CSV table of N, CA and C in Angstrom, one decimal:
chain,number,residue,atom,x,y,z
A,10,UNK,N,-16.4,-21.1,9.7
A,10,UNK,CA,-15.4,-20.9,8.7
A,10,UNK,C,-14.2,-21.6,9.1
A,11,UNK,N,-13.1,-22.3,8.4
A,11,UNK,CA,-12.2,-22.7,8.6
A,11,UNK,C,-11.4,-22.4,7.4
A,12,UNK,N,-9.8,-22.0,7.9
A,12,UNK,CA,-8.9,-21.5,7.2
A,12,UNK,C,-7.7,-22.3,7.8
A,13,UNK,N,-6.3,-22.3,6.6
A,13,UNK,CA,-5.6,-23.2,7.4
A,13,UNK,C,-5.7,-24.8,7.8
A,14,UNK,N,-7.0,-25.1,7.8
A,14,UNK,CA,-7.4,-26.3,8.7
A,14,UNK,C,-8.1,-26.2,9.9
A,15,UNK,N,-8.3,-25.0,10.5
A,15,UNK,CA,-8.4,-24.7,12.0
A,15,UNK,C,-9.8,-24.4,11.7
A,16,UNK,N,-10.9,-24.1,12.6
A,16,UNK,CA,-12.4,-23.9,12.3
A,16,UNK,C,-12.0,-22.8,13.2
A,17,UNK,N,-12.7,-21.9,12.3
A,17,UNK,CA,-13.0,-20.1,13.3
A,17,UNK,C,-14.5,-19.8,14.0
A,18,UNK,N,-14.0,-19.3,14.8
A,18,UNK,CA,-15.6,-18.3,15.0
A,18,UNK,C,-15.2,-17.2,14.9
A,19,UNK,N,-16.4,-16.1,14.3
A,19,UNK,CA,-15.8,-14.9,14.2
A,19,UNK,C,-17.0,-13.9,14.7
A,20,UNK,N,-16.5,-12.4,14.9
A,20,UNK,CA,-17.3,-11.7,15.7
A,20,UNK,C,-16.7,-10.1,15.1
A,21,UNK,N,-17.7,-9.5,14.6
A,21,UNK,CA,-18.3,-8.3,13.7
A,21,UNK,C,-18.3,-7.3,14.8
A,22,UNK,N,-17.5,-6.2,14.6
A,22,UNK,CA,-17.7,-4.5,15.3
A,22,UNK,C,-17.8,-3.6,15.0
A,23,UNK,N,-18.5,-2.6,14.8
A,23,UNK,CA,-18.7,-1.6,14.1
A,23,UNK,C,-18.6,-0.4,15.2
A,24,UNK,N,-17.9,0.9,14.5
A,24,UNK,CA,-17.9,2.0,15.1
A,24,UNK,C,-18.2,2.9,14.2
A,25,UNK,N,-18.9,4.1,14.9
A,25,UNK,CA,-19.5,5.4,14.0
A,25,UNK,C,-18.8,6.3,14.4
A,26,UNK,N,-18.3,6.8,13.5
A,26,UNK,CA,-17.2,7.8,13.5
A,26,UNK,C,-18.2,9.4,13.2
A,27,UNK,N,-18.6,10.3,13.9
A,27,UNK,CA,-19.9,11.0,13.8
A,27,UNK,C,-19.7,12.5,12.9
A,28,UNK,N,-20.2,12.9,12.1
A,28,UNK,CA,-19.7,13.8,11.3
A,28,UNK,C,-18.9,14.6,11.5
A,29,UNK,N,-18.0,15.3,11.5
A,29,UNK,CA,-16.9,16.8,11.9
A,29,UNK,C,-15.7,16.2,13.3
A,30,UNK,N,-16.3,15.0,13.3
A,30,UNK,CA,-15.3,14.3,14.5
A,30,UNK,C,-14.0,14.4,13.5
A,31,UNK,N,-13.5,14.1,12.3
A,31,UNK,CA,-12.2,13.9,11.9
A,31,UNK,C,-12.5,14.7,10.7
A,32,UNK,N,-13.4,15.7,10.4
A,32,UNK,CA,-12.6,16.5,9.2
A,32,UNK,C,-13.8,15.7,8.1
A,33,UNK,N,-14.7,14.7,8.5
A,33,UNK,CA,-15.5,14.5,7.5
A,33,UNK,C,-17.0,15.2,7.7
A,34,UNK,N,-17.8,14.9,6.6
A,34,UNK,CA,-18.9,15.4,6.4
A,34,UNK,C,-20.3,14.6,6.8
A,35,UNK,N,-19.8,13.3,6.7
A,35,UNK,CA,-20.8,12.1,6.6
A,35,UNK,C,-20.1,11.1,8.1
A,36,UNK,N,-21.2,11.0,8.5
A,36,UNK,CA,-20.5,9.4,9.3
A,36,UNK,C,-19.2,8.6,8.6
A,37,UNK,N,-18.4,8.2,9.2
A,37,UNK,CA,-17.6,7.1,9.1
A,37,UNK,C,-17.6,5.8,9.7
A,38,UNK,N,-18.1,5.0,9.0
A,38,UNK,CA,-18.7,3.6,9.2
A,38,UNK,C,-17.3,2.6,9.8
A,39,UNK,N,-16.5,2.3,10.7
A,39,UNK,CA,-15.2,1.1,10.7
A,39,UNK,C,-15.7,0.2,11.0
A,40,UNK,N,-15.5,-0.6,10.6
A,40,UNK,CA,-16.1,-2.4,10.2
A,40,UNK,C,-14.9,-3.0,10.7
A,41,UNK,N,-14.6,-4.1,11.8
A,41,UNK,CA,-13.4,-4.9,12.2
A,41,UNK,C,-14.3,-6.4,12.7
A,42,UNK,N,-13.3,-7.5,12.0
A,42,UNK,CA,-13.9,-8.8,11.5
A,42,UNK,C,-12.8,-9.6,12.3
A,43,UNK,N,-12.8,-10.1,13.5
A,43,UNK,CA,-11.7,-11.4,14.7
A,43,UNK,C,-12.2,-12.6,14.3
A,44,UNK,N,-11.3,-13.3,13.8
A,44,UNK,CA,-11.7,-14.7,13.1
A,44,UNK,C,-10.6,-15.5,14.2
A,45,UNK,N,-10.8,-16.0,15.4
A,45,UNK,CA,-10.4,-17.3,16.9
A,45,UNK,C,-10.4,-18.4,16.1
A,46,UNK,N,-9.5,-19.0,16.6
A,46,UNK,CA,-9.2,-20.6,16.2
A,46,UNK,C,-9.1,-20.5,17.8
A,47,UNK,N,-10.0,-21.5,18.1
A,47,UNK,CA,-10.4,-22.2,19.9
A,47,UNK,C,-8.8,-23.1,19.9
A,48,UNK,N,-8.6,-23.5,19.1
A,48,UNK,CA,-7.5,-24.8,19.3
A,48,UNK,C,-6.0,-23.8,19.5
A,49,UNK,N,-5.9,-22.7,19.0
A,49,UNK,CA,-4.7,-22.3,19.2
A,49,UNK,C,-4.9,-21.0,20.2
A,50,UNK,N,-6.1,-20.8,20.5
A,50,UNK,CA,-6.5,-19.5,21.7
A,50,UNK,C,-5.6,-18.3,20.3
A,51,UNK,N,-5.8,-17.8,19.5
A,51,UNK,CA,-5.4,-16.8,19.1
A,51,UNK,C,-6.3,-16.5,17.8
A,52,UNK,N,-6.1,-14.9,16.9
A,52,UNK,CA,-7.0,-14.9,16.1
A,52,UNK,C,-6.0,-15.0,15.1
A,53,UNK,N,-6.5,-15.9,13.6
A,53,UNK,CA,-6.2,-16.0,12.5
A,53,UNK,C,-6.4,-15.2,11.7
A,54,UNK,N,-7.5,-15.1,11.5
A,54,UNK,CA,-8.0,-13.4,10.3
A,54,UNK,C,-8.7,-12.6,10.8
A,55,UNK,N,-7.4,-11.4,10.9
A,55,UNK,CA,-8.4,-10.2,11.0
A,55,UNK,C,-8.5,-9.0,9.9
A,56,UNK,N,-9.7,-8.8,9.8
A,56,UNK,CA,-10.3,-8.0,8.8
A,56,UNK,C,-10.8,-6.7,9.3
A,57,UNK,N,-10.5,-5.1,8.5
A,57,UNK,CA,-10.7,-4.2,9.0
A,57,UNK,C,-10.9,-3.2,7.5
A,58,UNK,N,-12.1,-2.1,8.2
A,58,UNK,CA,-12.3,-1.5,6.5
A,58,UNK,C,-13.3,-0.3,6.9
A,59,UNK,N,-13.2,0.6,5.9
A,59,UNK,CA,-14.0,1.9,6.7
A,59,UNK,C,-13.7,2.6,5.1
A,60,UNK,N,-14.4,3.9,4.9
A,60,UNK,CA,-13.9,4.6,3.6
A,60,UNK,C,-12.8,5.4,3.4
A,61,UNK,N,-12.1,5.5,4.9
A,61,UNK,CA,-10.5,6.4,4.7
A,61,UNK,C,-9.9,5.7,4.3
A,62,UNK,N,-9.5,4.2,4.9
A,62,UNK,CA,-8.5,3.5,5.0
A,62,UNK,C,-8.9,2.2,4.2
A,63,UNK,N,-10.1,2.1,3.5
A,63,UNK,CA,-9.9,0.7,2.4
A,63,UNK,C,-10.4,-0.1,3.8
A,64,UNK,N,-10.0,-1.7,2.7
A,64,UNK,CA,-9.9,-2.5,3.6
A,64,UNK,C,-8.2,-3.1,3.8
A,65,UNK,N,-7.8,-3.9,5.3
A,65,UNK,CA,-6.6,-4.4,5.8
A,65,UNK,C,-6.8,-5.8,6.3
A,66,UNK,N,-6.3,-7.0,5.5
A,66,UNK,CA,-6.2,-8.0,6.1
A,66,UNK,C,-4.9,-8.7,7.0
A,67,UNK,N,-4.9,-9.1,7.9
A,67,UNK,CA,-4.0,-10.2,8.2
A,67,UNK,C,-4.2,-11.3,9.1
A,68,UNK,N,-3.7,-11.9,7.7
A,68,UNK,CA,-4.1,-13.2,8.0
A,68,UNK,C,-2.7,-14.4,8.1
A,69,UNK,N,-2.5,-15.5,9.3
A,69,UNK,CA,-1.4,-16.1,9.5
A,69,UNK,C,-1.2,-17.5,9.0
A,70,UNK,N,-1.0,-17.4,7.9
A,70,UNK,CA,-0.8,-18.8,7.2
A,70,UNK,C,0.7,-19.6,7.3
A,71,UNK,N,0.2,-21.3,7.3
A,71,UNK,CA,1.9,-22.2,7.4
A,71,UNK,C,1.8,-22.1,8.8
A,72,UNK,N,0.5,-22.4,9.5
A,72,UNK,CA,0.6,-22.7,11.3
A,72,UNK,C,1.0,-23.7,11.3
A,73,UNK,N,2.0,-24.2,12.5
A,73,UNK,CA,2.9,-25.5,12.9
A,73,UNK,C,2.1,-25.9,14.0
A,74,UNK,N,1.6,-26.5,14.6
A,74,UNK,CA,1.2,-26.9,15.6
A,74,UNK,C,2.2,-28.3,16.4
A,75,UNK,N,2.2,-28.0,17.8
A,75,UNK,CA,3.7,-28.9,18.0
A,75,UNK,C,5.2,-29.3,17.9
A,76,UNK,N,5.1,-28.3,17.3
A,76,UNK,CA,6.5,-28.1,16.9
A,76,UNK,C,7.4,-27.7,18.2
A,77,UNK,N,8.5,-28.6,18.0
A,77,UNK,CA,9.7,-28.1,18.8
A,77,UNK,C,10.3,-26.4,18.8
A,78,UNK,N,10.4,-26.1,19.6
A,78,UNK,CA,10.7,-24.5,19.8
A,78,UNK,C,12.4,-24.5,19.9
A,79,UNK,N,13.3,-24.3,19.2
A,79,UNK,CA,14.8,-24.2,20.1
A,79,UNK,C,14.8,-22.6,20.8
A,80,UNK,N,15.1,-23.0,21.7
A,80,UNK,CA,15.2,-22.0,23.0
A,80,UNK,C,16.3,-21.2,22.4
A,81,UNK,N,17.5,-21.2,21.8
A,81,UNK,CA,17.7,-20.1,21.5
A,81,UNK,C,17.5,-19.3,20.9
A,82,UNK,N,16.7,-19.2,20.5
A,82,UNK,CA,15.8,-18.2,19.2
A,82,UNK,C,15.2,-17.6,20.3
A,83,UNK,N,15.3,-17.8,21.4
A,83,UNK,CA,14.9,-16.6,22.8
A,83,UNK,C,15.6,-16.2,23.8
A,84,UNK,N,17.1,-16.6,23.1
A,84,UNK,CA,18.2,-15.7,24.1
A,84,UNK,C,18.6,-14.6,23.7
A,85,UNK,N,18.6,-13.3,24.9
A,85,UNK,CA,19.0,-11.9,24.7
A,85,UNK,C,20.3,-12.0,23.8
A,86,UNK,N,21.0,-11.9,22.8
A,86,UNK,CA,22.1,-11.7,22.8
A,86,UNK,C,23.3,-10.3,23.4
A,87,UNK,N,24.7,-11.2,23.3
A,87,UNK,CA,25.8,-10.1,24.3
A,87,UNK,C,25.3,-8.7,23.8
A,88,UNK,N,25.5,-7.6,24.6
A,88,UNK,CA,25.7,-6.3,24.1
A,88,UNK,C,23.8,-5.8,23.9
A,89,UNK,N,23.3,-6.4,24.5
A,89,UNK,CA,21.8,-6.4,24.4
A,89,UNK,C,21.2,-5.7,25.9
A,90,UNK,N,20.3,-5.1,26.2
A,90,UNK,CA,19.9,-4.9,27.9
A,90,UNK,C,18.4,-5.0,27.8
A,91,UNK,N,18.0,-5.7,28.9
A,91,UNK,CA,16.1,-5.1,29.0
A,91,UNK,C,16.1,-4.5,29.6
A,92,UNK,N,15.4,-3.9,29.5
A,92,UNK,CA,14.8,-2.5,30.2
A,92,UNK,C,13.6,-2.6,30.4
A,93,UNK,N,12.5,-2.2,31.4
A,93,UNK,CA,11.5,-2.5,31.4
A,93,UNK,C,10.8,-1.2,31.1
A,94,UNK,N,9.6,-1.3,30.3
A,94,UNK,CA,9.2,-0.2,29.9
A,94,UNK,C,7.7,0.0,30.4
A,95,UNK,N,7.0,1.1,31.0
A,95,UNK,CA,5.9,1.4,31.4
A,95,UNK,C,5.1,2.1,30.3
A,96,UNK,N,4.4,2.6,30.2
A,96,UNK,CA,3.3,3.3,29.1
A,96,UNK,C,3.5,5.1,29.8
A,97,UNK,N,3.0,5.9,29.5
A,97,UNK,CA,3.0,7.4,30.0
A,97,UNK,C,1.5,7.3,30.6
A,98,UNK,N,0.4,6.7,30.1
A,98,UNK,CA,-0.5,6.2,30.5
A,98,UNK,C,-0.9,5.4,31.3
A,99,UNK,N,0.0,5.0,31.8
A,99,UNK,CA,-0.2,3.9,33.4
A,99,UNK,C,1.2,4.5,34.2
A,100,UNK,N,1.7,5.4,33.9
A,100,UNK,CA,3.3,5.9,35.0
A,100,UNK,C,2.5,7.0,35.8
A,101,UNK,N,1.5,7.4,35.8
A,101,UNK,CA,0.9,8.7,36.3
A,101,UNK,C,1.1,10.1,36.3
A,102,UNK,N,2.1,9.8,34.7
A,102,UNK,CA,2.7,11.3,34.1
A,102,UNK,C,1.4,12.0,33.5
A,103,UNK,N,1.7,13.0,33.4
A,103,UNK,CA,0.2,13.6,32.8
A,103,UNK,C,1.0,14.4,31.5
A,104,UNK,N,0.1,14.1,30.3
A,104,UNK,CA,0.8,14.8,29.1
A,104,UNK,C,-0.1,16.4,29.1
A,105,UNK,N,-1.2,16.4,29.3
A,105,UNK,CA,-2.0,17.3,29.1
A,105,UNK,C,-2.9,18.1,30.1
A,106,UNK,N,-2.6,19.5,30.3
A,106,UNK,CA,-3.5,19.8,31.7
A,106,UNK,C,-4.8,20.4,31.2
């Protein structure tokens, strides 16, 4: 497939969501569709769909390749702090006993 201009490969996942697991009656089928462009190491279309939630695309159109970056479009501005942030899931807090 190519989109953009870029040629994809893409790779299909399914999960079975098993009856009474969320309140349904029947299996829940989730279908998720990773459409890689090799040339830019990232994915272009991704596709996702199941019977709760429909289906969801996004897809990244108007790729620049080469393009000059100006570096200030990556400066913290004044009155700004980083902070580094851990997960509750990797700090070895426990939410639940």
């Amino acid at each position: 497939m190519s989109l953009e201009s870029f040629e994809l490969n893409g790779k299909e996942y399914s999960v079975v969501i098993p009856p009474g697991q969320v309140g349904n009656i029947k299996p829940i089928v989730h279908k998720s569709q990773i459409w890689l462009s090799e040339n830019l190491r990232l994915p272009v279309l991704t596709i996702s769909s199941d019977a709760l939630n429909g289906e969801h695309r996004q897809t990244h159109r108007n790729i620049m390749v080469g393009r000059d970056i100006n570096p200030l479009k990556f400066v913290i501005p004044d009155g700004f702090q980083v902070v580094e942030f851990v997960p509750l899931s990797q700090s070895g807090v426990q939410l639940f006993r």
